[in-house]
Coordinates of C-alpha atoms and ligand atoms in Angstrom, one line a residue:
Chain A
M3 CA -78.0 111.4 24.5
N4 CA -76.6 109.8 21.4
T5 CA -78.9 107.9 19.1
K6 CA -76.5 108.0 16.1
V7 CA -75.3 104.7 14.7
E8 CA -73.1 103.7 11.8
L9 CA -74.3 101.2 9.3
C10 CA -71.8 100.0 6.6
G11 CA -70.0 103.4 6.7
V12 CA -73.3 105.3 6.4
S13 CA -74.1 107.5 9.4
L14 CA -77.7 107.3 10.6
K15 CA -79.1 110.0 12.9
N16 CA -81.0 107.2 14.7
P17 CA -81.3 103.5 14.0
V18 CA -85.0 103.7 12.9
L19 CA -85.5 102.9 9.2
T20 CA -88.8 102.1 7.5
A21 CA -89.4 98.6 6.1
S22 CA -89.9 98.1 2.4
G23 CA -93.4 98.0 1.1
T24 CA -95.0 99.7 4.0
F25 CA -93.9 103.3 3.4
G26 CA -94.1 103.8 -0.4
F27 CA -91.2 106.1 -1.3
G28 CA -91.9 108.3 1.7
R29 CA -94.2 110.8 0.0
E30 CA -97.4 109.9 1.8
Y31 CA -96.0 110.0 5.3
N32 CA -94.1 113.1 4.6
E33 CA -97.5 114.8 4.6
F34 CA -97.9 113.8 8.2
Y35 CA -94.5 114.6 9.5
D36 CA -90.9 115.4 8.4
V37 CA -89.7 112.0 7.3
G38 CA -86.2 113.4 7.4
K39 CA -86.3 112.9 11.2
L40 CA -86.0 109.2 10.7
G41 CA -82.7 107.3 10.4
G42 CA -83.7 106.4 6.8
I43 CA -86.2 104.9 4.5
V44 CA -86.3 101.7 2.5
G45 CA -88.4 102.1 -0.6
K46 CA -90.9 99.7 -2.0
G47 CA -89.4 96.6 -3.6
L48 CA -88.3 97.3 -7.2
T49 CA -87.9 95.2 -10.2
L50 CA -86.3 95.9 -13.6
E51 CA -89.6 96.3 -15.3
P52 CA -92.8 97.8 -13.8
R53 CA -95.1 95.2 -12.2
E54 CA -98.8 95.1 -11.6
G55 CA -98.7 92.8 -8.6
N56 CA -101.4 90.4 -7.6
D57 CA -105.1 90.7 -8.4
G58 CA -107.9 90.4 -5.8
V59 CA -107.9 91.0 -2.1
R60 CA -104.3 91.8 -0.9
I61 CA -104.7 92.2 2.8
A62 CA -106.2 90.4 5.7
E63 CA -106.1 90.8 9.5
T64 CA -105.2 88.4 12.1
S65 CA -104.8 88.7 15.9
S66 CA -102.1 91.3 16.3
G67 CA -101.0 91.2 12.8
I68 CA -101.8 91.3 9.1
L69 CA -101.2 89.2 6.0
N70 CA -100.5 90.7 2.6
C71 CA -100.0 89.5 -0.9
V72 CA -99.3 92.7 -2.8
G73 CA -97.0 90.8 -5.1
L74 CA -94.3 93.4 -5.7
Q75 CA -96.4 96.0 -7.5
N76 CA -93.9 98.8 -8.4
P77 CA -93.1 101.3 -11.1
G78 CA -89.8 99.6 -12.2
V79 CA -86.3 100.7 -11.4
E80 CA -86.1 103.4 -14.1
A81 CA -89.2 105.2 -13.0
F82 CA -87.9 105.0 -9.4
I83 CA -84.7 106.6 -10.4
K84 CA -86.4 109.3 -12.4
D85 CA -89.6 110.1 -10.3
E86 CA -89.0 108.9 -6.7
L87 CA -85.3 109.0 -5.9
P88 CA -84.8 112.8 -6.3
F89 CA -87.7 113.4 -3.8
M90 CA -86.3 110.8 -1.4
R91 CA -82.9 112.3 -1.6
K92 CA -84.2 115.7 -0.5
L93 CA -85.7 114.3 2.7
G94 CA -82.5 114.4 4.7
C95 CA -82.3 110.8 5.8
A96 CA -80.6 107.8 4.5
V97 CA -82.1 106.3 1.4
I98 CA -82.1 102.5 0.8
A99 CA -83.4 100.9 -2.4
N100 CA -85.0 97.5 -2.1
A101 CA -84.6 95.2 -5.1
A102 CA -86.2 92.0 -6.2
G103 CA -86.0 89.6 -9.2
S104 CA -87.0 86.4 -10.8
V105 CA -83.7 85.1 -12.1
I106 CA -80.1 85.7 -10.8
S107 CA -79.3 88.1 -13.6
D108 CA -82.2 90.4 -12.5
Y109 CA -80.4 90.9 -9.2
E110 CA -77.1 91.6 -11.0
R111 CA -78.7 94.2 -13.2
M112 CA -80.6 95.8 -10.3
A113 CA -77.4 96.0 -8.3
E114 CA -75.6 97.5 -11.2
R115 CA -78.2 100.0 -12.1
L116 CA -78.9 101.2 -8.5
S117 CA -75.1 101.5 -7.9
E118 CA -75.1 104.2 -10.6
T119 CA -77.5 106.3 -8.5
D120 CA -77.1 108.2 -5.3
V121 CA -78.9 105.7 -3.0
D122 CA -77.0 105.1 0.2
M123 CA -77.4 101.3 0.2
I124 CA -79.1 98.5 -1.7
E125 CA -81.2 95.9 0.1
L126 CA -82.0 92.6 -1.8
N127 CA -85.3 90.9 -1.2
I128 CA -84.5 87.3 -1.8
S129 CA -87.9 86.0 -0.7
C130 CA -89.0 86.0 -4.4
P131 CA -89.6 82.8 -6.4
N132 CA -86.7 81.8 -8.6
V133 CA -88.4 81.0 -11.9
K134 CA -85.5 78.8 -13.0
S135 CA -85.7 76.7 -9.8
G136 CA -89.4 75.7 -10.1
G137 CA -90.4 78.8 -8.2
M138 CA -88.6 78.1 -4.9
A139 CA -87.6 81.4 -3.4
F140 CA -83.9 82.4 -3.7
G141 CA -83.8 82.8 0.0
V142 CA -84.8 79.2 1.0
L143 CA -81.6 77.2 0.4
P144 CA -78.3 78.4 1.8
K145 CA -76.6 77.5 -1.5
S146 CA -78.9 79.7 -3.5
V147 CA -78.6 82.6 -0.9
E148 CA -74.9 82.5 -1.4
E149 CA -75.2 82.3 -5.2
V150 CA -77.5 85.3 -5.6
T151 CA -75.6 87.3 -3.0
A152 CA -72.2 86.7 -4.7
A153 CA -73.7 87.4 -8.2
A154 CA -75.2 90.7 -7.1
K155 CA -72.2 91.7 -5.1
K156 CA -70.0 91.6 -8.2
H157 CA -72.1 94.3 -9.7
C158 CA -72.7 96.3 -6.6
K159 CA -70.8 99.5 -5.7
K160 CA -72.9 100.3 -2.7
P161 CA -73.2 98.6 0.7
L162 CA -75.3 95.5 -0.1
I163 CA -77.9 94.3 2.5
I164 CA -79.3 90.9 2.1
K165 CA -82.8 90.6 3.5
L166 CA -83.5 87.1 4.8
S167 CA -86.7 85.2 4.6
P168 CA -87.8 83.5 7.9
N169 CA -89.4 80.6 6.0
V170 CA -86.3 78.5 6.1
A171 CA -84.9 75.4 7.9
D172 CA -82.2 77.1 9.8
I173 CA -81.8 80.9 9.7
T174 CA -78.2 80.8 10.8
D175 CA -77.2 78.7 7.7
N176 CA -78.8 81.3 5.4
A177 CA -77.1 84.2 7.3
R178 CA -73.8 82.5 7.0
A179 CA -74.4 81.9 3.3
A180 CA -75.2 85.6 2.8
E181 CA -72.0 86.6 4.6
Q182 CA -70.0 84.2 2.5
G183 CA -71.5 85.6 -0.6
G184 CA -70.3 89.0 0.3
A185 CA -73.2 90.7 2.0
D186 CA -72.2 93.9 3.8
A187 CA -75.1 93.6 6.1
I188 CA -78.1 91.3 6.8
S189 CA -81.6 92.4 7.5
L190 CA -84.4 90.1 8.8
I191 CA -87.1 89.1 8.9
N192 CA -89.2 89.3 5.8
T193 CA -92.8 88.2 6.3
I194 CA -93.8 84.7 7.5
T195 CA -96.0 82.8 5.0
G196 CA -99.5 82.3 6.3
M197 CA -103.1 82.3 5.2
A198 CA -106.6 83.4 6.2
V199 CA -109.9 81.8 5.3
D200 CA -113.6 82.9 5.4
L201 CA -115.4 80.0 7.2
Y202 CA -118.8 80.9 5.9
S203 CA -118.1 81.5 2.2
R204 CA -115.5 78.6 2.4
R205 CA -113.0 80.7 0.5
P206 CA -109.5 82.0 1.2
I207 CA -109.6 85.7 2.0
L208 CA -106.5 86.6 0.0
G209 CA -106.6 86.7 -3.8
N210 CA -103.3 84.9 -3.8
V211 CA -104.6 82.3 -1.2
T212 CA -101.4 82.7 0.9
G213 CA -99.7 85.9 2.1
G214 CA -96.9 87.2 4.2
M215 CA -97.7 87.7 7.9
S216 CA -96.3 90.8 9.7
G217 CA -96.9 93.0 12.7
P218 CA -96.6 92.4 16.5
C219 CA -97.5 88.7 16.2
V220 CA -94.2 88.0 14.4
K221 CA -92.0 89.9 16.9
P222 CA -91.0 86.9 19.0
V223 CA -89.9 84.9 15.9
A224 CA -88.0 88.0 14.6
L225 CA -86.2 88.6 17.9
R226 CA -85.2 84.9 18.1
M227 CA -83.8 84.9 14.6
V228 CA -82.1 88.3 14.9
R229 CA -80.4 87.0 18.1
Q230 CA -79.3 83.8 16.4
V231 CA -78.0 85.6 13.4
C232 CA -76.1 88.2 15.4
K233 CA -74.3 85.4 17.2
T234 CA -73.4 83.8 13.9
V235 CA -72.2 86.5 11.5
S236 CA -69.9 89.4 12.0
V237 CA -71.5 91.8 9.5
P238 CA -74.0 94.3 10.9
V239 CA -77.6 93.1 11.3
I240 CA -80.8 95.1 10.8
G241 CA -83.7 93.9 12.9
I242 CA -87.3 93.8 11.4
G243 CA -90.5 92.3 12.6
G244 CA -93.4 93.7 14.6
I245 CA -91.7 96.8 15.9
M246 CA -94.5 99.1 17.2
T247 CA -92.7 101.1 19.9
A248 CA -89.4 102.5 20.8
K249 CA -89.1 99.8 23.4
D250 CA -89.6 97.1 20.7
A251 CA -86.8 98.8 18.7
L252 CA -84.4 98.8 21.6
E253 CA -85.1 95.1 22.3
F254 CA -83.8 94.3 18.8
I255 CA -80.7 96.4 19.5
L256 CA -80.2 94.6 22.8
C257 CA -80.3 91.3 20.7
G258 CA -77.5 92.7 18.6
A259 CA -79.1 94.7 15.8
V260 CA -77.3 97.9 14.6
A261 CA -80.5 99.3 13.2
V262 CA -84.2 98.4 12.9
Q263 CA -86.9 98.7 10.3
V264 CA -90.5 99.6 11.1
G265 CA -93.1 98.1 8.7
T266 CA -96.7 97.3 9.7
A267 CA -96.7 99.9 12.4
N268 CA -96.8 102.6 9.8
I269 CA -99.9 101.0 8.2
C270 CA -101.7 101.0 11.6
D271 CA -100.6 104.5 12.7
P272 CA -99.2 107.1 10.2
M273 CA -97.1 108.6 12.9
A274 CA -95.6 105.3 14.2
A275 CA -92.1 105.6 12.9
L276 CA -91.7 109.2 14.2
K277 CA -93.1 108.2 17.5
I278 CA -90.6 105.4 17.8
V279 CA -87.7 107.9 17.0
E280 CA -89.1 110.3 19.6
G281 CA -89.5 107.6 22.2
L282 CA -85.9 106.4 22.0
E283 CA -84.4 108.8 24.5
A284 CA -87.0 108.1 27.2
E285 CA -86.5 104.4 26.8
M286 CA -82.7 104.8 26.8
K287 CA -83.0 106.7 30.1
K288 CA -84.9 103.7 31.6
C289 CA -82.2 101.4 30.4
G290 CA -79.6 103.7 32.1
I291 CA -77.6 104.4 28.9
E292 CA -76.4 107.6 27.3
D293 CA -75.4 106.2 24.0
I294 CA -77.6 103.8 22.1
N295 CA -74.5 101.9 20.9
E296 CA -73.9 100.8 24.5
L297 CA -77.0 98.6 24.3
R298 CA -76.1 96.7 21.1
G299 CA -75.8 93.0 21.8
A300 CA -75.8 93.5 25.5
L301 CA -78.3 90.7 26.1
Q302 CA -77.1 88.4 28.8
D303 CA -78.1 85.0 27.5
Chain B
M23 CA -104.8 114.4 5.6
K24 CA -104.3 114.4 9.3
D25 CA -104.4 112.0 12.2
I26 CA -106.8 113.5 14.7
A27 CA -107.3 112.7 18.3
V28 CA -111.1 112.8 18.8
R29 CA -113.7 112.1 21.5
V30 CA -116.9 110.4 20.9
T31 CA -119.9 112.7 21.3
A32 CA -122.6 110.2 20.3
N33 CA -122.9 106.6 19.2
E34 CA -126.5 105.7 18.6
K35 CA -128.2 102.7 17.2
L36 CA -130.2 103.4 14.0
Y37 CA -131.5 99.9 13.9
D38 CA -130.0 96.5 14.9
G39 CA -126.7 96.4 13.2
A40 CA -126.4 100.0 12.2
Y41 CA -125.0 102.9 14.2
I42 CA -124.4 106.6 13.7
M43 CA -121.3 107.9 15.5
T44 CA -120.3 111.5 15.9
V45 CA -116.9 112.6 17.1
E46 CA -115.4 115.9 18.2
G47 CA -111.9 117.2 17.5
D48 CA -109.9 119.6 15.4
M49 CA -111.4 118.6 12.0
P50 CA -109.7 119.6 8.7
P51 CA -111.9 120.5 5.7
F52 CA -113.1 117.6 3.5
R53 CA -114.5 117.1 0.0
P54 CA -117.8 115.2 -0.4
G55 CA -117.1 111.5 -0.9
Q56 CA -113.9 111.4 1.1
F57 CA -113.4 108.9 3.9
A58 CA -111.7 108.4 7.2
M59 CA -109.7 105.6 8.8
V60 CA -111.1 105.0 12.2
E61 CA -109.2 103.3 15.1
T62 CA -111.1 100.4 16.7
P63 CA -110.9 99.9 20.5
L64 CA -109.8 96.3 20.0
G65 CA -106.1 96.4 20.7
E66 CA -105.3 93.2 18.8
R67 CA -107.2 94.3 15.6
I68 CA -104.5 96.6 14.5
L69 CA -105.9 97.9 11.3
R70 CA -108.2 100.9 11.2
R71 CA -111.6 100.7 9.5
P72 CA -112.5 102.9 6.5
F73 CA -115.8 104.8 6.7
G74 CA -117.3 107.5 4.5
I75 CA -117.6 111.0 6.0
V76 CA -121.3 111.6 6.3
D77 CA -120.9 115.2 7.3
A78 CA -118.3 117.3 9.1
D79 CA -117.5 120.8 10.2
D80 CA -114.3 122.2 11.8
R81 CA -115.2 120.6 15.2
S82 CA -117.2 117.4 14.5
C83 CA -117.6 114.6 12.1
A84 CA -120.3 111.9 11.7
F85 CA -120.1 108.4 10.4
I86 CA -122.7 105.7 9.8
Y87 CA -121.5 102.1 10.2
Q88 CA -122.8 98.7 9.7
V89 CA -121.8 96.1 12.3
K90 CA -120.1 93.5 10.1
G91 CA -117.2 91.8 12.0
E92 CA -115.2 92.3 15.1
G93 CA -113.9 95.8 14.5
T94 CA -117.3 97.4 13.9
E95 CA -118.8 95.3 16.8
A96 CA -116.1 96.8 19.1
L97 CA -117.1 100.3 17.9
T98 CA -120.6 99.9 19.2
H99 CA -119.2 99.8 22.7
L100 CA -117.7 103.3 22.5
R101 CA -119.4 105.8 24.8
Y102 CA -119.6 109.5 25.2
G103 CA -116.2 110.9 25.9
D104 CA -114.2 107.9 24.7
A105 CA -111.0 108.8 22.9
L106 CA -109.8 107.5 19.6
K107 CA -107.8 108.4 16.5
V108 CA -109.3 109.2 13.2
M109 CA -107.3 109.8 10.1
M110 CA -109.0 112.0 7.5
P111 CA -109.8 113.3 5.0
L112 CA -108.7 110.5 2.6
G113 CA -109.2 109.7 -1.1
N114 CA -110.3 111.9 -3.9
G115 CA -114.1 112.3 -3.3
F116 CA -116.8 113.1 -5.8
P117 CA -116.5 116.1 -8.2
L118 CA -118.8 119.1 -7.6
S119 CA -121.5 119.7 -10.1
S120 CA -123.9 122.6 -10.6
G121 CA -125.9 121.0 -13.4
K122 CA -128.5 118.2 -13.1
V123 CA -127.2 115.6 -10.7
A124 CA -128.6 112.1 -9.9
V125 CA -127.3 110.7 -6.6
V126 CA -127.9 107.0 -6.3
G127 CA -127.2 105.2 -3.0
G128 CA -127.8 101.7 -1.7
G129 CA -127.8 100.7 2.0
F130 CA -124.7 102.0 3.8
G131 CA -123.6 103.5 0.5
V132 CA -125.8 106.5 1.2
A133 CA -123.4 107.6 4.0
P134 CA -120.8 109.5 1.8
L135 CA -123.5 110.8 -0.5
L136 CA -125.3 113.2 1.9
S137 CA -122.5 115.7 1.6
V138 CA -122.4 115.2 -2.2
A139 CA -126.1 116.2 -2.4
K140 CA -125.5 119.1 0.0
S141 CA -122.6 120.6 -1.9
C142 CA -124.1 120.2 -5.3
K143 CA -127.3 121.8 -4.1
A144 CA -125.2 124.7 -2.7
A145 CA -123.5 125.0 -6.0
G146 CA -126.9 125.5 -7.7
A147 CA -127.4 122.0 -9.0
E148 CA -130.8 120.4 -9.5
V149 CA -130.3 117.3 -7.3
R150 CA -132.4 114.1 -7.4
I151 CA -131.6 111.5 -4.9
Y152 CA -132.5 107.8 -5.2
N153 CA -131.7 105.9 -2.0
G154 CA -132.4 102.2 -1.8
F155 CA -132.8 100.0 1.4
A156 CA -133.9 96.5 2.0
S157 CA -137.0 97.7 3.9
V158 CA -138.5 100.7 5.6
E159 CA -136.8 99.6 8.9
R160 CA -133.4 100.1 7.2
E161 CA -134.1 103.5 5.8
M162 CA -131.5 106.1 6.8
L163 CA -130.9 109.9 6.6
S164 CA -134.0 110.6 4.6
G165 CA -134.9 113.8 6.5
L166 CA -131.5 115.2 5.8
F167 CA -131.3 114.1 2.1
A168 CA -134.7 115.6 1.5
E169 CA -133.2 119.1 2.3
Y170 CA -130.7 118.8 -0.5
G171 CA -132.8 117.6 -3.4
T172 CA -135.8 115.6 -4.6
L173 CA -135.6 112.3 -2.7
T174 CA -137.0 109.0 -3.9
V175 CA -136.7 106.4 -1.2
C176 CA -136.7 102.9 -2.7
T177 CA -137.2 99.6 -0.8
D178 CA -136.5 96.1 -2.1
D179 CA -139.7 94.8 -0.4
G180 CA -142.0 97.7 -1.2
S181 CA -142.5 98.6 2.5
A182 CA -141.9 102.3 1.7
G183 CA -141.6 104.5 -1.3
Y184 CA -140.7 103.1 -4.7
H185 CA -140.9 99.3 -4.8
G186 CA -137.6 98.2 -6.4
F187 CA -134.0 99.1 -6.7
P188 CA -132.9 102.8 -6.9
F189 CA -131.3 102.5 -10.4
A190 CA -134.8 101.4 -11.6
A191 CA -136.4 104.4 -10.0
L192 CA -133.8 106.6 -11.7
E193 CA -134.3 104.9 -15.1
S194 CA -138.0 105.4 -14.8
D195 CA -137.5 109.2 -14.2
M196 CA -135.1 109.3 -17.1
N197 CA -137.7 107.7 -19.3
D198 CA -140.1 110.4 -18.2
G199 CA -137.7 113.1 -19.3
F200 CA -135.1 113.6 -16.5
A201 CA -131.7 114.1 -18.2
P202 CA -129.0 114.2 -15.6
D203 CA -125.6 115.6 -16.5
V204 CA -123.9 113.3 -14.0
I205 CA -124.7 110.3 -11.9
M206 CA -122.9 109.8 -8.5
C207 CA -123.3 106.4 -7.0
C208 CA -122.2 104.4 -3.9
G209 CA -123.6 101.1 -2.8
P210 CA -123.3 97.3 -3.1
A211 CA -121.5 96.0 -6.2
P212 CA -124.7 94.8 -8.0
L213 CA -126.2 98.3 -7.7
M214 CA -123.0 99.9 -9.0
R215 CA -123.0 97.5 -12.0
A216 CA -126.5 98.4 -12.8
V217 CA -125.9 102.1 -12.5
K218 CA -122.7 101.8 -14.6
K219 CA -124.7 100.1 -17.3
L220 CA -127.6 102.7 -17.2
G221 CA -125.3 105.7 -17.2
E222 CA -123.1 104.4 -20.0
S223 CA -125.9 103.3 -22.2
R224 CA -127.4 106.8 -22.0
G225 CA -124.0 108.5 -22.4
I226 CA -124.1 110.1 -18.9
T227 CA -120.9 110.7 -17.0
T228 CA -121.1 108.3 -14.0
Y229 CA -119.0 108.2 -10.9
L230 CA -118.8 105.1 -8.6
S231 CA -117.3 105.0 -5.1
L232 CA -115.6 101.6 -4.7
E233 CA -114.7 99.6 -1.6
Q234 CA -111.7 97.5 -1.1
R235 CA -109.9 96.1 2.0
M236 CA -107.4 98.6 3.1
G237 CA -104.2 98.8 5.1
C238 CA -102.7 102.3 5.4
G239 CA -105.5 104.3 3.8
V240 CA -103.0 106.9 2.5
G241 CA -101.5 105.3 -0.6
A242 CA -98.3 103.8 0.8
C243 CA -98.9 100.0 1.2
L244 CA -100.6 99.1 -2.1
T245 CA -102.9 96.6 -0.5
C246 CA -106.2 98.3 -1.6
T247 CA -105.9 98.1 -5.4
C248 CA -108.5 97.6 -8.0
K249 CA -108.2 97.4 -11.8
V250 CA -108.6 100.9 -13.4
D251 CA -108.3 100.8 -17.2
G252 CA -106.5 97.5 -16.8
H253 CA -103.9 98.7 -14.3
N254 CA -103.9 98.3 -10.5
K255 CA -104.7 101.6 -8.8
R256 CA -105.1 102.4 -5.1
V257 CA -108.7 102.7 -4.0
C258 CA -107.6 104.8 -1.0
K259 CA -105.6 107.4 -2.9
D260 CA -106.5 107.2 -6.6
G261 CA -110.1 106.6 -5.6
P262 CA -112.4 105.7 -4.0
V263 CA -114.3 107.5 -6.7
F264 CA -113.7 106.4 -10.2
L265 CA -115.4 107.1 -13.6
S266 CA -117.7 104.2 -14.3
T267 CA -115.9 103.6 -17.7
E268 CA -112.6 102.9 -16.0
V269 CA -113.7 100.2 -13.5
Q270 CA -115.6 97.0 -13.2
P271 CA -117.3 97.0 -9.8
Ligands
LIG27 C1 -113.7 103.8 1.2 C2 -114.6 103.0 2.1 C3 -115.7 103.6 2.7 C4 -116.5 102.8 3.5 N1 -117.6 103.5 4.2 C5 -118.4 102.8 5.0 C6 -119.5 103.5 5.7 O1 -119.6 104.7 5.6 N2 -120.3 102.7 6.5 C7 -120.1 101.4 6.6 O2 -120.8 100.7 7.3 N3 -119.1 100.7 6.0 C8 -118.2 101.4 5.1 N4 -117.2 100.7 4.5 C9 -117.0 99.3 4.8 C10 -116.4 99.1 6.1 O3 -115.1 99.6 6.1 C11 -116.3 97.6 6.6 O4 -117.6 97.1 6.7 C12 -115.5 97.5 7.9 O5 -114.2 97.7 7.7 C13 -115.7 96.1 8.4 O6 -114.9 96.0 9.6 P1 -115.1 94.8 10.7 O7 -114.0 94.8 11.6 O8 -116.5 94.9 11.2 O9 -115.1 93.5 9.7 P2 -114.1 92.3 9.6 O10 -114.6 91.4 8.6 O11 -113.8 91.7 11.0 O12 -112.8 93.1 9.1 C14 -111.6 92.4 8.8 C15 -110.8 93.3 7.9 O13 -111.4 93.4 6.6 C16 -111.8 94.7 6.3 N5 -113.1 94.8 5.6 C17 -114.1 93.9 5.8 N6 -115.1 94.2 5.0 C18 -114.8 95.3 4.3 C19 -115.4 96.1 3.3 N7 -116.6 95.8 2.8 N8 -114.7 97.1 2.8 C20 -113.5 97.4 3.2 N9 -112.8 96.7 4.1 C21 -113.5 95.7 4.7 C22 -111.8 95.5 7.6 O14 -111.5 96.9 7.5 C23 -110.7 94.8 8.4 O15 -109.4 95.2 7.9 C24 -116.4 101.5 3.7 C25 -115.3 100.8 3.0 C26 -114.4 101.6 2.2 C27 -113.3 100.9 1.6
LIG28 C1 -97.9 95.5 2.7 C2 -96.5 95.0 2.8 C3 -95.7 95.1 1.7 C4 -94.3 94.6 1.7 N1 -93.6 94.7 0.6 C5 -92.2 94.3 0.7 C6 -91.3 94.5 -0.4 O1 -91.7 95.0 -1.5 N2 -90.1 94.0 -0.3 C7 -89.6 93.5 0.9 O2 -88.4 93.2 1.0 N3 -90.4 93.4 2.0 C8 -91.7 93.8 1.9 N4 -92.5 93.6 3.0 C9 -92.0 93.1 4.3 C10 -91.6 94.2 5.3 O3 -90.6 95.0 4.7 C11 -91.1 93.6 6.6 O4 -90.0 92.8 6.4 C12 -92.2 92.7 7.3 O5 -93.4 93.3 7.1 C13 -91.9 92.5 8.8 O6 -91.9 93.7 9.5 P1 -93.2 94.4 10.3 O7 -93.7 93.3 11.2 O8 -92.6 95.6 11.0 O9 -94.1 94.7 9.2 C14 -93.9 94.1 3.0 C15 -94.7 94.0 4.1 C16 -96.0 94.5 4.0 C17 -96.9 94.5 5.2
LIG29 S1 -104.6 101.1 1.8 FE1 -102.4 101.4 1.7 S2 -102.3 102.0 -0.4 FE2 -104.4 102.0 -0.1

């Protein structure tokens, strides 16, 4: 059976990637299994300078999901290149760097700097507040999605993935804007903004009050958005959101995704991403396919 | 660290709201003060729960847990033979000492300290243990602790042993001439603050085991951080045991 897929000219041994922020830079989970068996890993979101992230409680649980407000704690792009990338490169799977910023020039400089390295692709997290636009996230308005994509693209020599936020009016407008800005691929969804409170102490649970929701509870929203985006753009789409099993992963491919990212599942079960890879063939058999590429976009809707 | 398929061998009530659970499986070696991430039988509560390792050998492991919310409530329904996943051993654990050791525990914080007392004793340390509970009904593990050192049980209400908090019992022994080389503490934040103050004011190396809400338990998701010397560090990987001088519990 064939599970190999091609994403922006990069060959992946299977379509299973890990989602940014849930897998560190691969070190921890490589103690549980050979991370090289995955299609690839997306590293923790990077910024130009190291960041401490948010204070206080950073995680809460909800039915079939979690909320987090880590706040982009990371060692900074230079420490990533020096201390993490050489290790990631040796794993034997695709390596994707995830980058974030506070102003457009941050994204330009991140794209430029990461292009000088041997990462396979660069994914931009545009769900971050734009400090020059009163803190509204870059990813909210289609105009700003196009702007930040086009700016980064000019400085980018690697395939550029734009990761869309689901907290928007119409996801297809934003996907189109990313494509127009020059995105080589689109990934979605990032987390859905939510909150959790403690009734008895009358306080929010998260230090940051609100947080991003992820896990199986967001899967229906993610599937819907992936389907809509796949019908709208012609660049490849990477499906993310609540993928816990090989069956979940194939559902996203059925909706048109070329590859998928597994996030919260790793947090719940250290073996999750590997189990998903290992479960693909059995599910493909049930679908009556020999090649995973046969399933892509085959949804009859 | 390993993700281990285990079976429950016992899950007994110590008192209302407190249980001791033992599981059987292929257990890796652990260091005293390390913890485990335990799967709950509630399918929709997708995070595992962190619990200190009370004691373990190559076939079995024991935990003591307080019934706090839905996850731990669900654990109380596990019966002999039920299967679950346990990821362990996690975190750094307490250092081994062969000198004079003061072990200070409060409530469920005594759980990870039993193996600390045991291993220090085995290394030749003089171990004194100060375990505090709300009342005599909440007392735990005293028979076992007493095997590994001089045990002072403390109760907040005076229903057994020393009437008062365990740091006060330790302080009183120190005033009588006990000079520990190291203090190892786990318990509620107010106890840890008091022990931090006591240890630091007397110039004694003091270790505290911190708690934080956790996601992965292995260092990958950065959701469990606390401030260590002003920087956010992972309680699950860089801790849970920190030098008192580095942290503000
Ligand atoms: C390293 C470490 C070791 C621990 N060892 C023990 C032990 O040996 N015995 C024991 O009784 N308790 C221990 N705890 C606390 C225990 O993990 C929580 O009481 C438990 O997770 C509560 O789960 P719940 O579903 O009942 O509560 P809920 O409030 O329903 O849980 C909701 C979420 O919050 C988390 N959470 C709630 N309270 C705490 C807390 N105090 N610390 C960390 N996470 C929390 C839960 O894990 C879960 O993710 C330890 C905590 C840590 C961090
Ligand atoms: C703890 C945590 C940290 C995350 N950090 C990032 C990040 O740094 N950059 C980013 O683009 N997405 C981040 N995400 C979002 C995930 O990559 C993913 O888009 C989202 O969680 C949905 O997928 P899931 O349901 O499989 O987790 C984070 C998610 C979690 C749970
Ligand atoms: S719980 Fe994930 S890093 Fe500590």
